[in-house]
């Protein structure tokens, strides 16, 4: 099983989240071993479009086969941070 963890930042653009989430969700529905999780600093994050999103605040246990996705890297919460693609 591969866990795919989406990190939800304030002002995330819905399309930046929905596209990748749909890909992994569809693949899981077709029998691929993906489990999706959504994490954030607080239980509710508001998207750039004003839609409130619900997330876990605790990280699931991750292994080397798991993926972490940060949708909407242009979100204000990431400005001033490391360059895109830099090791976190």
CSV table of N, CA and C in Angstrom, one decimal:
chain,number,residue,atom,x,y,z
A,1,UNK,N,0.8,-1.2,0.0
A,1,UNK,CA,0.0,0.0,0.0
A,1,UNK,C,0.9,1.2,0.0
A,2,UNK,N,0.6,2.2,-0.8
A,2,UNK,CA,1.2,3.5,-0.9
A,2,UNK,C,0.3,4.5,-0.3
A,3,UNK,N,0.8,5.2,0.7
A,3,UNK,CA,0.0,6.3,1.3
A,3,UNK,C,0.4,7.6,0.5
A,4,UNK,N,-0.6,8.3,0.1
A,4,UNK,CA,-0.4,9.6,-0.6
A,4,UNK,C,-1.0,10.7,0.3
A,5,UNK,N,-0.1,11.5,0.9
A,5,UNK,CA,-0.5,12.5,1.8
A,5,UNK,C,-0.4,13.9,1.2
A,6,UNK,N,-1.6,14.6,1.2
A,6,UNK,CA,-1.7,15.9,0.6
A,6,UNK,C,-1.6,16.9,1.8
A,7,UNK,N,-0.6,17.8,1.7
A,7,UNK,CA,-0.5,18.9,2.7
A,7,UNK,C,-1.3,20.1,2.3
A,8,UNK,N,-2.3,20.4,3.0
A,8,UNK,CA,-3.2,21.5,2.7
A,8,UNK,C,-2.7,22.8,3.4
A,9,UNK,N,-2.4,23.8,2.5
A,9,UNK,CA,-1.9,25.1,3.0
A,9,UNK,C,-3.1,26.1,2.8
A,10,UNK,N,-3.1,27.1,3.7
A,10,UNK,CA,-4.1,28.1,3.5
A,10,UNK,C,-4.0,28.7,2.1
A,11,UNK,N,-5.2,29.0,1.5
A,11,UNK,CA,-5.3,29.6,0.2
A,11,UNK,C,-4.9,28.6,-1.0
A,12,UNK,N,-4.9,27.3,-0.7
A,12,UNK,CA,-4.6,26.3,-1.8
A,12,UNK,C,-5.7,26.5,-2.9
A,13,UNK,N,-5.2,26.4,-4.1
A,13,UNK,CA,-6.2,26.5,-5.2
A,13,UNK,C,-6.8,25.1,-5.4
A,14,UNK,N,-8.1,25.1,-5.5
A,14,UNK,CA,-8.9,23.8,-5.5
A,14,UNK,C,-8.4,22.9,-6.7
A,15,UNK,N,-8.2,23.5,-7.8
A,15,UNK,CA,-7.8,22.7,-9.0
A,15,UNK,C,-6.4,22.0,-8.7
A,16,UNK,N,-5.5,22.7,-8.0
A,16,UNK,CA,-4.2,22.2,-7.7
A,16,UNK,C,-4.3,21.0,-6.8
A,17,UNK,N,-5.3,20.9,-6.0
A,17,UNK,CA,-5.6,19.8,-5.1
A,17,UNK,C,-6.4,18.7,-5.8
A,18,UNK,N,-7.5,19.1,-6.5
A,18,UNK,CA,-8.4,18.2,-7.0
A,18,UNK,C,-7.8,17.3,-8.1
A,19,UNK,N,-7.0,17.9,-9.0
A,19,UNK,CA,-6.4,17.2,-10.1
A,19,UNK,C,-5.6,16.0,-9.6
A,20,UNK,N,-4.5,16.2,-8.8
A,20,UNK,CA,-3.7,15.1,-8.3
A,20,UNK,C,-4.6,14.1,-7.5
A,21,UNK,N,-5.4,14.6,-6.6
A,21,UNK,CA,-6.3,13.8,-5.8
A,21,UNK,C,-7.1,12.9,-6.6
A,22,UNK,N,-7.7,13.4,-7.7
A,22,UNK,CA,-8.5,12.6,-8.6
A,22,UNK,C,-7.7,11.5,-9.2
A,23,UNK,N,-6.5,11.8,-9.7
A,23,UNK,CA,-5.7,10.8,-10.3
A,23,UNK,C,-5.4,9.6,-9.4
A,24,UNK,N,-5.0,9.9,-8.1
A,24,UNK,CA,-4.7,8.8,-7.2
A,24,UNK,C,-6.0,8.1,-6.7
A,25,UNK,N,-7.1,8.8,-6.6
A,25,UNK,CA,-8.4,8.2,-6.2
A,25,UNK,C,-8.9,7.3,-7.3
A,26,UNK,N,-8.8,7.7,-8.5
A,26,UNK,CA,-9.2,6.9,-9.6
A,26,UNK,C,-8.3,5.6,-9.7
A,27,UNK,N,-7.0,5.8,-9.6
A,27,UNK,CA,-6.1,4.6,-9.6
A,27,UNK,C,-6.5,3.7,-8.5
A,28,UNK,N,-6.8,4.2,-7.3
A,28,UNK,CA,-7.1,3.3,-6.2
A,28,UNK,C,-8.4,2.6,-6.5
A,29,UNK,N,-9.4,3.3,-7.1
A,29,UNK,CA,-10.6,2.6,-7.5
A,29,UNK,C,-10.5,1.5,-8.6
A,30,UNK,N,-9.4,1.6,-9.3
A,30,UNK,CA,-9.1,0.6,-10.3
A,30,UNK,C,-8.2,-0.5,-9.8
A,31,UNK,N,-7.9,-0.5,-8.5
A,31,UNK,CA,-7.2,-1.6,-7.8
A,31,UNK,C,-5.8,-1.3,-7.5
A,32,UNK,N,-5.3,-0.1,-7.7
A,32,UNK,CA,-3.9,0.2,-7.3
A,32,UNK,C,-3.9,0.5,-5.8
A,33,UNK,N,-2.8,0.2,-5.2
A,33,UNK,CA,-2.7,0.2,-3.7
A,33,UNK,C,-2.5,1.6,-3.2
A,34,UNK,N,-3.3,2.6,-3.4
A,34,UNK,CA,-3.2,3.9,-2.9
A,34,UNK,C,-4.2,4.2,-1.8
A,35,UNK,N,-3.7,4.9,-0.7
A,35,UNK,CA,-4.6,5.4,0.3
A,35,UNK,C,-4.3,6.9,0.4
A,36,UNK,N,-5.3,7.7,0.4
A,36,UNK,CA,-5.2,9.2,0.4
A,36,UNK,C,-5.4,9.7,1.8
A,37,UNK,N,-4.6,10.6,2.2
A,37,UNK,CA,-4.7,11.4,3.5
A,37,UNK,C,-4.5,12.9,3.2
A,38,UNK,N,-5.2,13.7,4.0
A,38,UNK,CA,-5.0,15.1,3.9
A,38,UNK,C,-4.6,15.7,5.3
A,39,UNK,N,-3.5,16.4,5.3
A,39,UNK,CA,-3.1,16.9,6.6
A,39,UNK,C,-2.9,18.5,6.5
A,40,UNK,N,-3.0,19.1,7.7
A,40,UNK,CA,-2.8,20.6,7.7
A,40,UNK,C,-2.5,21.0,9.1
A,41,UNK,N,-2.1,22.2,9.3
A,41,UNK,CA,-1.8,22.7,10.7
A,41,UNK,C,-3.0,22.8,11.6
A,42,UNK,N,-4.1,23.0,10.9
A,42,UNK,CA,-5.4,23.1,11.7
A,42,UNK,C,-6.4,22.2,11.0
A,43,UNK,N,-7.5,21.8,11.7
A,43,UNK,CA,-8.5,20.9,11.2
A,43,UNK,C,-9.2,21.4,10.0
A,44,UNK,N,-9.3,22.8,9.8
A,44,UNK,CA,-10.0,23.4,8.7
A,44,UNK,C,-9.1,24.4,8.0
A,45,UNK,N,-9.0,24.3,6.7
A,45,UNK,CA,-8.2,25.2,5.8
A,45,UNK,C,-9.1,25.8,4.8
A,46,UNK,N,-9.0,27.1,4.6
A,46,UNK,CA,-9.9,27.7,3.6
A,46,UNK,C,-9.1,27.8,2.3
A,47,UNK,N,-9.7,27.4,1.2
A,47,UNK,CA,-9.1,27.4,-0.1
A,47,UNK,C,-9.1,28.9,-0.7
A,48,UNK,N,-8.3,29.1,-1.7
A,48,UNK,CA,-8.3,30.4,-2.4
A,48,UNK,C,-9.6,30.8,-2.9
A,49,UNK,N,-10.5,29.8,-3.1
A,49,UNK,CA,-11.8,30.1,-3.7
A,49,UNK,C,-12.8,30.2,-2.6
A,50,UNK,N,-12.4,30.1,-1.3
A,50,UNK,CA,-13.3,30.3,-0.2
A,50,UNK,C,-14.0,29.1,0.4
A,51,UNK,N,-13.7,27.9,-0.2
A,51,UNK,CA,-14.3,26.7,0.3
A,51,UNK,C,-13.5,26.1,1.4
A,52,UNK,N,-14.1,25.8,2.6
A,52,UNK,CA,-13.4,25.3,3.7
A,52,UNK,C,-13.1,23.8,3.5
A,53,UNK,N,-11.9,23.4,3.8
A,53,UNK,CA,-11.5,22.0,3.6
A,53,UNK,C,-11.1,21.4,5.0
A,54,UNK,N,-11.5,20.2,5.2
A,54,UNK,CA,-11.2,19.5,6.4
A,54,UNK,C,-10.0,18.6,6.3
A,55,UNK,N,-9.1,18.6,7.3
A,55,UNK,CA,-7.9,17.8,7.2
A,55,UNK,C,-7.5,17.2,8.6
A,56,UNK,N,-6.7,16.2,8.6
A,56,UNK,CA,-6.1,15.7,9.9
A,56,UNK,C,-5.0,16.7,10.3
A,57,UNK,N,-4.7,16.7,11.6
A,57,UNK,CA,-3.6,17.6,12.1
A,57,UNK,C,-2.5,16.7,12.5
A,58,UNK,N,-2.6,15.4,12.5
A,58,UNK,CA,-1.5,14.5,12.9
A,58,UNK,C,-1.1,13.8,11.6
A,59,UNK,N,0.2,13.6,11.5
A,59,UNK,CA,0.8,13.0,10.3
A,59,UNK,C,0.6,11.5,10.5
A,60,UNK,N,0.2,10.8,9.4
A,60,UNK,CA,0.2,9.3,9.4
A,60,UNK,C,1.7,8.8,9.4
A,61,UNK,N,1.8,7.6,9.8
A,61,UNK,CA,3.2,7.0,9.7
A,61,UNK,C,3.5,6.8,8.2
A,62,UNK,N,4.7,7.2,7.8
A,62,UNK,CA,5.1,7.1,6.4
A,62,UNK,C,6.3,6.2,6.2
A,63,UNK,N,6.3,5.5,5.1
A,63,UNK,CA,7.4,4.6,4.7
A,63,UNK,C,8.0,5.1,3.5
A,64,UNK,N,9.1,4.5,3.0
A,64,UNK,CA,9.8,5.0,1.9
A,64,UNK,C,9.0,4.9,0.6
A,65,UNK,N,8.0,4.1,0.5
A,65,UNK,CA,7.2,4.0,-0.7
A,65,UNK,C,6.0,5.0,-0.7
A,66,UNK,N,5.9,5.8,0.3
A,66,UNK,CA,4.8,6.8,0.4
A,66,UNK,C,5.1,8.1,-0.3
A,67,UNK,N,4.1,8.9,-0.6
A,67,UNK,CA,4.3,10.1,-1.3
A,67,UNK,C,3.7,11.3,-0.5
A,68,UNK,N,4.4,12.4,-0.6
A,68,UNK,CA,3.8,13.7,0.0
A,68,UNK,C,3.6,14.7,-1.1
A,69,UNK,N,2.4,15.2,-1.2
A,69,UNK,CA,2.1,16.1,-2.3
A,69,UNK,C,1.7,17.5,-1.6
A,70,UNK,N,2.3,18.5,-2.1
A,70,UNK,CA,2.0,19.9,-1.6
A,70,UNK,C,1.4,20.6,-2.8
A,71,UNK,N,0.1,20.6,-2.9
A,71,UNK,CA,-0.6,21.3,-4.0
A,71,UNK,C,-0.6,22.8,-3.8
A,72,UNK,N,-0.5,23.5,-4.9
A,72,UNK,CA,-0.6,24.9,-4.8
A,72,UNK,C,0.6,25.6,-4.2
A,73,UNK,N,1.8,25.2,-4.7
A,73,UNK,CA,3.0,25.7,-4.1
A,73,UNK,C,3.2,27.2,-4.2
A,74,UNK,N,2.3,27.8,-4.9
A,74,UNK,CA,2.4,29.3,-5.0
A,74,UNK,C,1.6,29.9,-3.8
A,75,UNK,N,1.0,29.1,-3.0
A,75,UNK,CA,0.2,29.6,-1.9
A,75,UNK,C,1.1,30.5,-1.0
A,76,UNK,N,0.4,31.6,-0.5
A,76,UNK,CA,1.2,32.5,0.3
A,76,UNK,C,2.0,31.9,1.5
A,77,UNK,N,1.5,30.8,2.0
A,77,UNK,CA,2.1,30.1,3.2
A,77,UNK,C,3.5,29.6,2.8
A,78,UNK,N,3.8,29.4,1.5
A,78,UNK,CA,5.1,28.9,1.1
A,78,UNK,C,6.0,30.0,0.6
A,79,UNK,N,5.5,31.2,0.4
A,79,UNK,CA,6.4,32.3,-0.1
A,79,UNK,C,7.4,32.6,0.9
A,80,UNK,N,8.6,32.8,0.5
A,80,UNK,CA,9.7,33.1,1.4
A,80,UNK,C,10.4,31.9,1.9
A,81,UNK,N,9.8,30.7,1.5
A,81,UNK,CA,10.4,29.4,2.0
A,81,UNK,C,11.4,28.9,1.0
A,82,UNK,N,11.8,27.7,1.0
A,82,UNK,CA,12.8,27.1,0.1
A,82,UNK,C,12.3,27.2,-1.3
A,83,UNK,N,13.2,27.1,-2.2
A,83,UNK,CA,12.9,27.1,-3.7
A,83,UNK,C,12.1,25.8,-4.0
A,84,UNK,N,11.2,25.9,-5.0
A,84,UNK,CA,10.5,24.7,-5.4
A,84,UNK,C,11.5,23.6,-5.8
A,85,UNK,N,11.3,22.4,-5.3
A,85,UNK,CA,12.1,21.3,-5.6
A,85,UNK,C,13.3,21.1,-4.6
A,86,UNK,N,13.4,22.1,-3.7
A,86,UNK,CA,14.5,21.9,-2.7
A,86,UNK,C,14.1,20.9,-1.7
A,87,UNK,N,15.1,20.2,-1.1
A,87,UNK,CA,14.8,19.2,-0.1
A,87,UNK,C,14.2,19.9,1.2
A,88,UNK,N,13.1,19.3,1.7
A,88,UNK,CA,12.5,19.9,2.9
A,88,UNK,C,13.0,19.2,4.1
